[in-house]
PDB file of C-alpha atoms in Angstrom:
ATOM      1  CA  MET A   1      58.744 -52.146  13.870  1.00  0.00           C
ATOM      2  CA  GLU A   2      58.588 -54.559  11.095  1.00  0.00           C
ATOM      3  CA  THR A   3      55.051 -53.381  10.196  1.00  0.00           C
ATOM      4  CA  LEU A   4      56.263 -49.760  10.234  1.00  0.00           C
ATOM      5  CA  GLU A   5      59.144 -50.662   7.900  1.00  0.00           C
ATOM      6  CA  ASN A   6      56.694 -52.333   5.544  1.00  0.00           C
ATOM      7  CA  TYR A   7      54.494 -49.162   5.502  1.00  0.00           C
ATOM      8  CA  ARG A   8      57.560 -47.013   4.798  1.00  0.00           C
ATOM      9  CA  SER A   9      58.510 -49.446   1.935  1.00  0.00           C
ATOM     10  CA  TYR A  10      55.070 -49.176   0.402  1.00  0.00           C
ATOM     11  CA  LEU A  11      55.079 -45.372   0.705  1.00  0.00           C
ATOM     12  CA  ASP A  12      58.460 -45.131  -0.961  1.00  0.00           C
ATOM     13  CA  GLU A  13      57.289 -47.342  -3.844  1.00  0.00           C
ATOM     14  CA  PHE A  14      54.129 -45.282  -4.152  1.00  0.00           C
ATOM     15  CA  ILE A  15      56.106 -41.986  -4.144  1.00  0.00           C
ATOM     16  CA  SER A  16      58.466 -43.407  -6.740  1.00  0.00           C
ATOM     17  CA  TRP A  17      55.524 -44.670  -8.952  1.00  0.00           C
ATOM     18  CA  PHE A  18      53.866 -41.275  -8.565  1.00  0.00           C
ATOM     19  CA  TRP A  19      56.839 -39.323  -9.804  1.00  0.00           C
ATOM     20  CA  GLU A  20      57.117 -41.644 -12.700  1.00  0.00           C
ATOM     21  CA  PHE A  21      53.472 -41.461 -13.543  1.00  0.00           C
ATOM     22  CA  LEU A  22      53.232 -37.616 -12.965  1.00  0.00           C
ATOM     23  CA  PRO A  23      54.456 -36.615 -16.555  1.00  0.00           C
ATOM     24  CA  ASN A  24      51.874 -38.807 -18.101  1.00  0.00           C
ATOM     25  CA  LEU A  25      49.124 -37.381 -15.827  1.00  0.00           C
ATOM     26  CA  VAL A  26      50.185 -33.788 -16.609  1.00  0.00           C
ATOM     27  CA  THR A  27      50.268 -34.604 -20.342  1.00  0.00           C
ATOM     28  CA  ALA A  28      46.867 -36.192 -20.146  1.00  0.00           C
ATOM     29  CA  ALA A  29      45.460 -33.152 -18.411  1.00  0.00           C
ATOM     30  CA  ILE A  30      46.964 -30.891 -21.075  1.00  0.00           C
ATOM     31  CA  ILE A  31      45.470 -33.144 -23.870  1.00  0.00           C
ATOM     32  CA  LEU A  32      42.063 -33.061 -22.077  1.00  0.00           C
ATOM     33  CA  VAL A  33      41.981 -29.280 -21.818  1.00  0.00           C
ATOM     34  CA  LEU A  34      43.290 -28.584 -25.350  1.00  0.00           C
ATOM     35  CA  GLY A  35      40.975 -31.207 -26.656  1.00  0.00           C
ATOM     36  CA  LEU A  36      37.870 -29.733 -25.117  1.00  0.00           C
ATOM     37  CA  TRP A  37      38.946 -26.374 -26.508  1.00  0.00           C
ATOM     38  CA  VAL A  38      39.476 -27.807 -29.927  1.00  0.00           C
ATOM     39  CA  ILE A  39      36.121 -29.594 -29.790  1.00  0.00           C
ATOM     40  CA  ARG A  40      34.337 -26.377 -28.883  1.00  0.00           C
ATOM     41  CA  ILE A  41      35.963 -24.586 -31.874  1.00  0.00           C
ATOM     42  CA  ILE A  42      34.969 -27.423 -34.246  1.00  0.00           C
ATOM     43  CA  ASN A  43      31.420 -27.461 -32.952  1.00  0.00           C
ATOM     44  CA  GLY A  44      31.297 -23.652 -33.667  1.00  0.00           C
ATOM     45  CA  TRP A  45      32.459 -24.299 -37.174  1.00  0.00           C
ATOM     46  CA  VAL A  46      29.836 -26.970 -37.632  1.00  0.00           C
ATOM     47  CA  ARG A  47      27.113 -24.832 -36.206  1.00  0.00           C
ATOM     48  CA  ARG A  48      27.986 -21.929 -38.544  1.00  0.00           C
ATOM     49  CA  PHE A  49      28.156 -24.319 -41.441  1.00  0.00           C
ATOM     50  CA  PHE A  50      24.701 -25.604 -40.894  1.00  0.00           C
ATOM     51  CA  ASP A  51      23.436 -21.984 -40.352  1.00  0.00           C
ATOM     52  CA  ARG A  52      24.560 -21.237 -43.905  1.00  0.00           C
ATOM     53  CA  LYS A  53      22.819 -24.373 -45.284  1.00  0.00           C
ATOM     54  CA  ASP A  54      19.159 -24.979 -45.593  1.00  0.00           C
ATOM     55  CA  TYR A  55      19.098 -28.435 -44.156  1.00  0.00           C
ATOM     56  CA  ASP A  56      16.348 -30.085 -42.177  1.00  0.00           C
ATOM     57  CA  GLU A  57      16.332 -28.818 -38.580  1.00  0.00           C
ATOM     58  CA  ALA A  58      16.113 -32.320 -37.148  1.00  0.00           C
ATOM     59  CA  LEU A  59      19.009 -33.575 -39.311  1.00  0.00           C
ATOM     60  CA  GLU A  60      21.122 -30.594 -38.237  1.00  0.00           C
ATOM     61  CA  THR A  61      20.612 -31.199 -34.526  1.00  0.00           C
ATOM     62  CA  PHE A  62      21.330 -34.910 -34.856  1.00  0.00           C
ATOM     63  CA  LEU A  63      24.515 -34.381 -36.800  1.00  0.00           C
ATOM     64  CA  GLN A  64      25.838 -31.698 -34.515  1.00  0.00           C
ATOM     65  CA  SER A  65      25.200 -34.016 -31.521  1.00  0.00           C
ATOM     66  CA  PHE A  66      26.760 -36.986 -33.357  1.00  0.00           C
ATOM     67  CA  ILE A  67      29.936 -34.971 -34.216  1.00  0.00           C
ATOM     68  CA  LYS A  68      30.233 -33.683 -30.721  1.00  0.00           C
ATOM     69  CA  ILE A  69      29.914 -37.095 -29.073  1.00  0.00           C
ATOM     70  CA  GLY A  70      32.296 -38.705 -31.659  1.00  0.00           C
ATOM     71  CA  LEU A  71      34.960 -36.033 -30.919  1.00  0.00           C
ATOM     72  CA  LYS A  72      34.644 -36.432 -27.180  1.00  0.00           C
ATOM     73  CA  LEU A  73      34.969 -40.178 -27.503  1.00  0.00           C
ATOM     74  CA  LEU A  74      38.084 -39.764 -29.435  1.00  0.00           C
ATOM     75  CA  LEU A  75      39.466 -37.363 -26.872  1.00  0.00           C
ATOM     76  CA  PHE A  76      38.686 -39.864 -24.191  1.00  0.00           C
ATOM     77  CA  VAL A  77      40.636 -42.622 -25.998  1.00  0.00           C
ATOM     78  CA  LEU A  78      43.711 -40.271 -26.399  1.00  0.00           C
ATOM     79  CA  VAL A  79      43.647 -39.387 -22.726  1.00  0.00           C
ATOM     80  CA  ILE A  80      43.263 -42.918 -21.472  1.00  0.00           C
ATOM     81  CA  THR A  81      46.014 -44.037 -23.746  1.00  0.00           C
ATOM     82  CA  GLN A  82      48.258 -41.319 -22.500  1.00  0.00           C
ATOM     83  CA  LEU A  83      47.620 -42.541 -18.920  1.00  0.00           C
ATOM     84  CA  GLY A  84      49.173 -45.848 -19.843  1.00  0.00           C
ATOM     85  CA  VAL A  85      46.221 -47.992 -20.814  1.00  0.00           C
ATOM     86  CA  LYS A  86      47.209 -50.117 -23.819  1.00  0.00           C
ATOM     87  CA  SER A  87      45.148 -49.561 -26.877  1.00  0.00           C
ATOM     88  CA  SER A  88      44.552 -53.164 -27.435  1.00  0.00           C
ATOM     89  CA  SER A  89      43.131 -53.628 -24.028  1.00  0.00           C
ATOM     90  CA  LEU A  90      40.998 -50.547 -24.436  1.00  0.00           C
ATOM     91  CA  VAL A  91      39.666 -51.885 -27.757  1.00  0.00           C
ATOM     92  CA  ALA A  92      38.745 -55.192 -26.184  1.00  0.00           C
ATOM     93  CA  MET A  93      37.033 -53.545 -23.204  1.00  0.00           C
ATOM     94  CA  VAL A  94      35.107 -51.227 -25.441  1.00  0.00           C
ATOM     95  CA  GLY A  95      34.124 -54.106 -27.673  1.00  0.00           C
ATOM     96  CA  ALA A  96      32.820 -56.254 -24.842  1.00  0.00           C
ATOM     97  CA  ALA A  97      30.949 -53.346 -23.327  1.00  0.00           C
ATOM     98  CA  GLY A  98      29.452 -52.499 -26.823  1.00  0.00           C
ATOM     99  CA  LEU A  99      28.377 -56.106 -27.268  1.00  0.00           C
ATOM    100  CA  ALA A 100      26.638 -56.165 -23.870  1.00  0.00           C
ATOM    101  CA  VAL A 101      24.954 -52.736 -24.436  1.00  0.00           C
ATOM    102  CA  GLY A 102      23.895 -53.767 -27.922  1.00  0.00           C
ATOM    103  CA  LEU A 103      22.278 -56.950 -26.741  1.00  0.00           C
ATOM    104  CA  ALA A 104      20.470 -55.060 -23.903  1.00  0.00           C
ATOM    105  CA  LEU A 105      19.361 -52.197 -26.138  1.00  0.00           C
ATOM    106  CA  GLN A 106      18.568 -54.058 -29.264  1.00  0.00           C
ATOM    107  CA  GLY A 107      15.227 -52.388 -29.725  1.00  0.00           C
ATOM    108  CA  SER A 108      16.519 -48.928 -29.016  1.00  0.00           C
ATOM    109  CA  LEU A 109      19.343 -49.369 -31.555  1.00  0.00           C
ATOM    110  CA  ALA A 110      16.916 -50.441 -34.179  1.00  0.00           C
ATOM    111  CA  ASN A 111      14.819 -47.278 -33.471  1.00  0.00           C
ATOM    112  CA  PHE A 112      18.183 -45.220 -33.535  1.00  0.00           C
ATOM    113  CA  ALA A 113      18.995 -46.652 -36.932  1.00  0.00           C
ATOM    114  CA  GLY A 114      15.431 -46.049 -38.179  1.00  0.00           C
ATOM    115  CA  GLY A 115      15.630 -42.465 -36.957  1.00  0.00           C
ATOM    116  CA  VAL A 116      18.885 -41.956 -38.884  1.00  0.00           C
ATOM    117  CA  LEU A 117      17.201 -43.376 -42.053  1.00  0.00           C
ATOM    118  CA  ILE A 118      14.238 -41.147 -41.651  1.00  0.00           C
ATOM    119  CA  LEU A 119      16.396 -38.004 -41.197  1.00  0.00           C
ATOM    120  CA  VAL A 120      18.636 -38.942 -44.125  1.00  0.00           C
ATOM    121  CA  PHE A 121      16.115 -40.028 -46.718  1.00  0.00           C
ATOM    122  CA  LYS A 122      13.170 -37.837 -45.527  1.00  0.00           C
ATOM    123  CA  PRO A 123      10.070 -39.893 -46.449  1.00  0.00           C
ATOM    124  CA  PHE A 124       8.213 -37.280 -44.509  1.00  0.00           C
ATOM    125  CA  ARG A 125       8.895 -33.948 -42.787  1.00  0.00           C
ATOM    126  CA  VAL A 126       7.482 -31.978 -39.842  1.00  0.00           C
ATOM    127  CA  GLY A 127       4.098 -30.805 -40.726  1.00  0.00           C
ATOM    128  CA  ASP A 128       3.335 -33.571 -43.155  1.00  0.00           C
ATOM    129  CA  PHE A 129       0.048 -35.513 -42.852  1.00  0.00           C
ATOM    130  CA  ILE A 130       0.946 -39.252 -42.982  1.00  0.00           C
ATOM    131  CA  SER A 131      -0.659 -42.625 -42.418  1.00  0.00           C
ATOM    132  CA  ALA A 132       1.600 -45.306 -40.861  1.00  0.00           C
ATOM    133  CA  GLN A 133       1.211 -48.286 -38.487  1.00  0.00           C
ATOM    134  CA  GLY A 134      -2.486 -47.842 -38.414  1.00  0.00           C
ATOM    135  CA  VAL A 135      -2.312 -44.138 -37.297  1.00  0.00           C
ATOM    136  CA  ASP A 136      -3.127 -41.058 -39.272  1.00  0.00           C
ATOM    137  CA  GLY A 137      -1.798 -37.733 -38.154  1.00  0.00           C
ATOM    138  CA  THR A 138       0.284 -34.665 -38.796  1.00  0.00           C
ATOM    139  CA  VAL A 139       4.010 -35.020 -37.974  1.00  0.00           C
ATOM    140  CA  LYS A 140       4.814 -32.969 -34.951  1.00  0.00           C
ATOM    141  CA  GLU A 141       8.355 -34.066 -34.101  1.00  0.00           C
ATOM    142  CA  ILE A 142      11.014 -36.345 -35.463  1.00  0.00           C
ATOM    143  CA  SER A 143      13.553 -37.454 -32.967  1.00  0.00           C
ATOM    144  CA  ILE A 144      16.298 -40.120 -33.014  1.00  0.00           C
ATOM    145  CA  PHE A 145      14.190 -42.867 -31.473  1.00  0.00           C
ATOM    146  CA  THR A 146      10.542 -41.917 -32.060  1.00  0.00           C
ATOM    147  CA  THR A 147       8.276 -39.807 -34.263  1.00  0.00           C
ATOM    148  CA  LYS A 148       5.311 -37.920 -32.723  1.00  0.00           C
ATOM    149  CA  LEU A 149       2.047 -37.435 -34.682  1.00  0.00           C
ATOM    150  CA  ASN A 150      -0.878 -35.186 -33.862  1.00  0.00           C
ATOM    151  CA  THR A 151      -4.000 -37.255 -34.681  1.00  0.00           C
ATOM    152  CA  PHE A 152      -7.291 -35.777 -35.964  1.00  0.00           C
ATOM    153  CA  GLY A 153      -8.608 -35.733 -32.343  1.00  0.00           C
ATOM    154  CA  ASN A 154      -5.544 -33.760 -31.211  1.00  0.00           C
ATOM    155  CA  GLN A 155      -4.003 -36.823 -29.442  1.00  0.00           C
ATOM    156  CA  VAL A 156      -0.244 -37.356 -29.695  1.00  0.00           C
ATOM    157  CA  ALA A 157       0.829 -40.773 -31.154  1.00  0.00           C
ATOM    158  CA  ILE A 158       4.323 -41.812 -30.537  1.00  0.00           C
ATOM    159  CA  LEU A 159       5.703 -44.316 -33.159  1.00  0.00           C
ATOM    160  CA  PRO A 160       9.066 -46.072 -32.873  1.00  0.00           C
ATOM    161  CA  ASN A 161      11.353 -45.230 -35.684  1.00  0.00           C
ATOM    162  CA  GLY A 162      12.468 -48.803 -36.167  1.00  0.00           C
ATOM    163  CA  LYS A 163       9.177 -50.008 -37.483  1.00  0.00           C
ATOM    164  CA  LEU A 164       8.272 -46.715 -39.063  1.00  0.00           C
ATOM    165  CA  SER A 165      11.327 -46.871 -41.337  1.00  0.00           C
ATOM    166  CA  ASN A 166      10.635 -50.462 -42.358  1.00  0.00           C
ATOM    167  CA  GLU A 167       6.849 -50.356 -43.004  1.00  0.00           C
ATOM    168  CA  ASN A 168       4.567 -48.770 -45.480  1.00  0.00           C
ATOM    169  CA  ILE A 169       4.052 -44.963 -45.130  1.00  0.00           C
ATOM    170  CA  ILE A 170       1.529 -42.864 -46.940  1.00  0.00           C
ATOM    171  CA  ASN A 171       2.548 -39.175 -47.157  1.00  0.00           C
ATOM    172  CA  PHE A 172      -0.435 -37.153 -48.160  1.00  0.00           C
ATOM    173  CA  ASN A 173       1.629 -34.010 -48.465  1.00  0.00           C
ATOM    174  CA  ALA A 174       4.424 -35.355 -50.550  1.00  0.00           C
ATOM    175  CA  GLU A 175       2.781 -33.804 -53.692  1.00  0.00           C
ATOM    176  CA  GLY A 176       1.207 -30.330 -53.734  1.00  0.00           C
ATOM    177  CA  THR A 177      -2.141 -31.617 -54.895  1.00  0.00           C
ATOM    178  CA  ARG A 178      -4.488 -34.503 -54.210  1.00  0.00           C
ATOM    179  CA  ARG A 179      -7.261 -36.192 -56.166  1.00  0.00           C
ATOM    180  CA  ASP A 180     -10.605 -36.812 -54.509  1.00  0.00           C
ATOM    181  CA  LYS A 181     -13.077 -39.553 -55.449  1.00  0.00           C
ATOM    182  CA  ILE A 182     -16.674 -39.225 -54.410  1.00  0.00           C
ATOM    183  CA  ASP A 183     -19.189 -41.966 -55.309  1.00  0.00           C
ATOM    184  CA  VAL A 184     -22.861 -41.300 -55.310  1.00  0.00           C
ATOM    185  CA  GLY A 185     -25.798 -43.335 -56.322  1.00  0.00           C
ATOM    186  CA  ILE A 186     -28.885 -42.072 -58.241  1.00  0.00           C
ATOM    187  CA  GLY A 187     -32.112 -43.855 -58.945  1.00  0.00           C
ATOM    188  CA  TYR A 188     -32.622 -45.815 -62.138  1.00  0.00           C
ATOM    189  CA  GLY A 189     -35.358 -43.456 -63.069  1.00  0.00           C
ATOM    190  CA  SER A 190     -33.167 -40.372 -62.821  1.00  0.00           C
ATOM    191  CA  ASP A 191     -31.476 -38.540 -65.649  1.00  0.00           C
ATOM    192  CA  ILE A 192     -27.801 -39.647 -65.729  1.00  0.00           C
ATOM    193  CA  ARG A 193     -26.655 -36.835 -67.988  1.00  0.00           C
ATOM    194  CA  LYS A 194     -28.296 -34.220 -65.901  1.00  0.00           C
ATOM    195  CA  ALA A 195     -26.794 -35.648 -62.729  1.00  0.00           C
ATOM    196  CA  LYS A 196     -23.316 -35.653 -64.248  1.00  0.00           C
ATOM    197  CA  GLU A 197     -23.739 -32.028 -65.458  1.00  0.00           C
ATOM    198  CA  ILE A 198     -24.712 -30.949 -61.908  1.00  0.00           C
ATOM    199  CA  LEU A 199     -21.616 -32.568 -60.396  1.00  0.00           C
ATOM    200  CA  LEU A 200     -19.326 -30.911 -62.916  1.00  0.00           C
ATOM    201  CA  GLU A 201     -21.098 -27.606 -62.394  1.00  0.00           C
ATOM    202  CA  ILE A 202     -20.510 -27.918 -58.637  1.00  0.00           C
ATOM    203  CA  CYS A 203     -16.784 -28.335 -59.424  1.00  0.00           C
ATOM    204  CA  ARG A 204     -16.645 -25.369 -61.719  1.00  0.00           C
ATOM    205  CA  GLU A 205     -18.325 -23.088 -59.109  1.00  0.00           C
ATOM    206  CA  ASP A 206     -15.906 -24.107 -56.343  1.00  0.00           C
ATOM    207  CA  GLY A 207     -12.717 -22.067 -56.699  1.00  0.00           C
ATOM    208  CA  ARG A 208     -10.806 -24.568 -54.524  1.00  0.00           C
ATOM    209  CA  ILE A 209     -11.203 -27.265 -57.144  1.00  0.00           C
ATOM    210  CA  LEU A 210      -8.490 -27.100 -59.811  1.00  0.00           C
ATOM    211  CA  GLU A 211      -9.464 -26.645 -63.440  1.00  0.00           C
ATOM    212  CA  GLU A 212      -6.566 -28.763 -64.466  1.00  0.00           C
ATOM    213  CA  PRO A 213      -6.660 -31.687 -64.445  1.00  0.00           C
ATOM    214  CA  VAL A 214     -10.342 -31.331 -65.514  1.00  0.00           C
ATOM    215  CA  PRO A 215     -12.889 -32.815 -63.132  1.00  0.00           C
ATOM    216  CA  GLU A 216     -14.460 -36.009 -64.416  1.00  0.00           C
ATOM    217  CA  VAL A 217     -17.642 -38.054 -63.754  1.00  0.00           C
ATOM    218  CA  TYR A 218     -18.101 -41.696 -64.721  1.00  0.00           C
ATOM    219  CA  VAL A 219     -20.732 -44.291 -64.365  1.00  0.00           C
ATOM    220  CA  GLY A 220     -18.854 -46.569 -61.904  1.00  0.00           C
ATOM    221  CA  ARG A 221     -21.389 -49.354 -61.383  1.00  0.00           C
ATOM    222  CA  LEU A 222     -24.896 -50.536 -62.069  1.00  0.00           C
ATOM    223  CA  ALA A 223     -25.768 -51.652 -58.539  1.00  0.00           C
ATOM    224  CA  ASP A 224     -28.894 -53.389 -57.451  1.00  0.00           C
ATOM    225  CA  SER A 225     -30.851 -50.262 -56.464  1.00  0.00           C
ATOM    226  CA  ALA A 226     -28.802 -47.427 -57.908  1.00  0.00           C
ATOM    227  CA  VAL A 227     -26.659 -46.187 -60.724  1.00  0.00           C
ATOM    228  CA  GLU A 228     -23.435 -45.299 -59.053  1.00  0.00           C
ATOM    229  CA  LEU A 229     -21.650 -42.219 -60.355  1.00  0.00           C
ATOM    230  CA  SER A 230     -17.972 -41.530 -59.522  1.00  0.00           C
ATOM    231  CA  LEU A 231     -16.841 -37.883 -59.399  1.00  0.00           C
ATOM    232  CA  ARG A 232     -13.126 -37.288 -59.465  1.00  0.00           C
ATOM    233  CA  PHE A 233     -11.428 -33.812 -58.996  1.00  0.00           C
ATOM    234  CA  TRP A 234      -8.097 -32.403 -57.876  1.00  0.00           C
ATOM    235  CA  ALA A 235      -7.405 -29.698 -55.180  1.00  0.00           C
ATOM    236  CA  LYS A 236      -4.434 -28.370 -53.355  1.00  0.00           C
ATOM    237  CA  ASN A 237      -3.632 -30.068 -50.095  1.00  0.00           C
ATOM    238  CA  GLU A 238      -4.651 -27.094 -47.973  1.00  0.00           C
ATOM    239  CA  ASP A 239      -8.047 -26.992 -49.739  1.00  0.00           C
ATOM    240  CA  PHE A 240      -8.724 -30.689 -50.150  1.00  0.00           C
ATOM    241  CA  TRP A 241     -11.035 -31.396 -47.189  1.00  0.00           C
ATOM    242  CA  ALA A 242     -12.970 -28.103 -47.495  1.00  0.00           C
ATOM    243  CA  ALA A 243     -13.620 -28.861 -51.125  1.00  0.00           C
ATOM    244  CA  HIS A 244     -14.584 -32.546 -50.269  1.00  0.00           C
ATOM    245  CA  PHE A 245     -17.152 -31.611 -47.717  1.00  0.00           C
ATOM    246  CA  HIS A 246     -18.601 -28.785 -49.758  1.00  0.00           C
ATOM    247  CA  VAL A 247     -19.136 -31.067 -52.793  1.00  0.00           C
ATOM    248  CA  LEU A 248     -20.887 -33.655 -50.612  1.00  0.00           C
ATOM    249  CA  GLU A 249     -23.301 -31.176 -49.099  1.00  0.00           C
ATOM    250  CA  THR A 250     -23.883 -29.211 -52.321  1.00  0.00           C
ATOM    251  CA  LEU A 251     -24.714 -32.282 -54.429  1.00  0.00           C
ATOM    252  CA  LYS A 252     -27.325 -33.450 -52.017  1.00  0.00           C
ATOM    253  CA  LEU A 253     -29.004 -30.077 -52.042  1.00  0.00           C
ATOM    254  CA  ARG A 254     -28.860 -29.754 -55.882  1.00  0.00           C
ATOM    255  CA  PHE A 255     -30.019 -33.285 -56.459  1.00  0.00           C
ATOM    256  CA  ASP A 256     -33.006 -32.639 -54.184  1.00  0.00           C
ATOM    257  CA  ALA A 257     -33.801 -29.366 -55.985  1.00  0.00           C
ATOM    258  CA  GLU A 258     -33.587 -31.032 -59.394  1.00  0.00           C
ATOM    259  CA  GLY A 259     -35.625 -34.101 -58.457  1.00  0.00           C
ATOM    260  CA  ILE A 260     -32.690 -36.520 -58.736  1.00  0.00           C
ATOM    261  CA  GLU A 261     -33.257 -39.360 -56.342  1.00  0.00           C
ATOM    262  CA  ILE A 262     -30.504 -40.677 -54.114  1.00  0.00           C
ATOM    263  CA  PRO A 263     -31.917 -44.132 -53.246  1.00  0.00           C
ATOM    264  CA  PHE A 264     -31.307 -45.954 -50.031  1.00  0.00           C
ATOM    265  CA  PRO A 265     -31.422 -49.645 -49.535  1.00  0.00           C
ATOM    266  CA  GLN A 266     -34.955 -51.036 -49.565  1.00  0.00           C
ATOM    267  CA  ARG A 267     -36.394 -54.457 -49.206  1.00  0.00           C
ATOM    268  CA  GLN A 268     -39.802 -55.584 -50.396  1.00  0.00           C
ATOM    269  CA  VAL A 269     -41.525 -58.418 -48.483  1.00  0.00           C
ATOM    270  CA  HIS A 270     -44.321 -60.361 -50.052  1.00  0.00           C
ATOM    271  CA  MET A 271     -46.699 -62.226 -47.840  1.00  0.00           C
ATOM    272  CA  ALA A 272     -48.063 -65.369 -49.296  1.00  0.00           C
ATOM    273  CA  SER A 273     -51.453 -66.317 -47.892  1.00  0.00           C
ATOM    274  CA  SER A 274     -52.194 -70.022 -47.555  1.00  0.00           C
ATOM    275  CA  ALA A 275     -55.544 -71.266 -48.938  1.00  0.00           C
ATOM    276  CA  LYS A 276     -57.831 -72.949 -46.446  1.00  0.00           C
TER     277      LYS A 276
END
């Protein structure tokens, strides 16, 4: 009987606590429903705002997700507070959890911060050809934690944004044009002026090479077995490699036709005969 009385006492206390807690529970449920509805409306406003603006697509996606998560986190705090959890206790709990998560995910957080910096400052965009961390390739995708490159051999290179945002990056598409530099050696017995004129004529005949800035040819170095000429010209990014390979092939054919020697390394060996 005593045990039964104890159970009844506990049940009465629970029922009493439940009726006292019910208003807070109902209010928290109303806040949750209304909050989700308001968040959906705000997200719609944000989405329409970005639709009217010409921002980077990756940046838009990140900001929309960030706003959505931030609003839901705020709603969670309001609901928990309404249920009776003290804000000071909640802050302490969130702080301790944040510290533990931060220590465990230190590398991921660095990549997250790097992704934010890349999206905000835009050192490169999707479609740009870049060189970074010893990898050359076309940017395929920029996400929060990593950046994907398509290499020349059509492999996918995945680079962590933490290092990518803090190391040197060469963006070959940052400007609309690029300058090429082709070095070629001719024999000491060849006509330098004629060789220079042939190189400039090749540039004039190729419509992909820009007339301004004007192509130039210099004597770069008097090497051991050749006079090295340095040809420099400008081309649009989309025409750069086609012009580069065309000039290399054409100069060899034209030099051969005009009798201009392109020497290759040679070594003469003199045999000394010993007198008997």
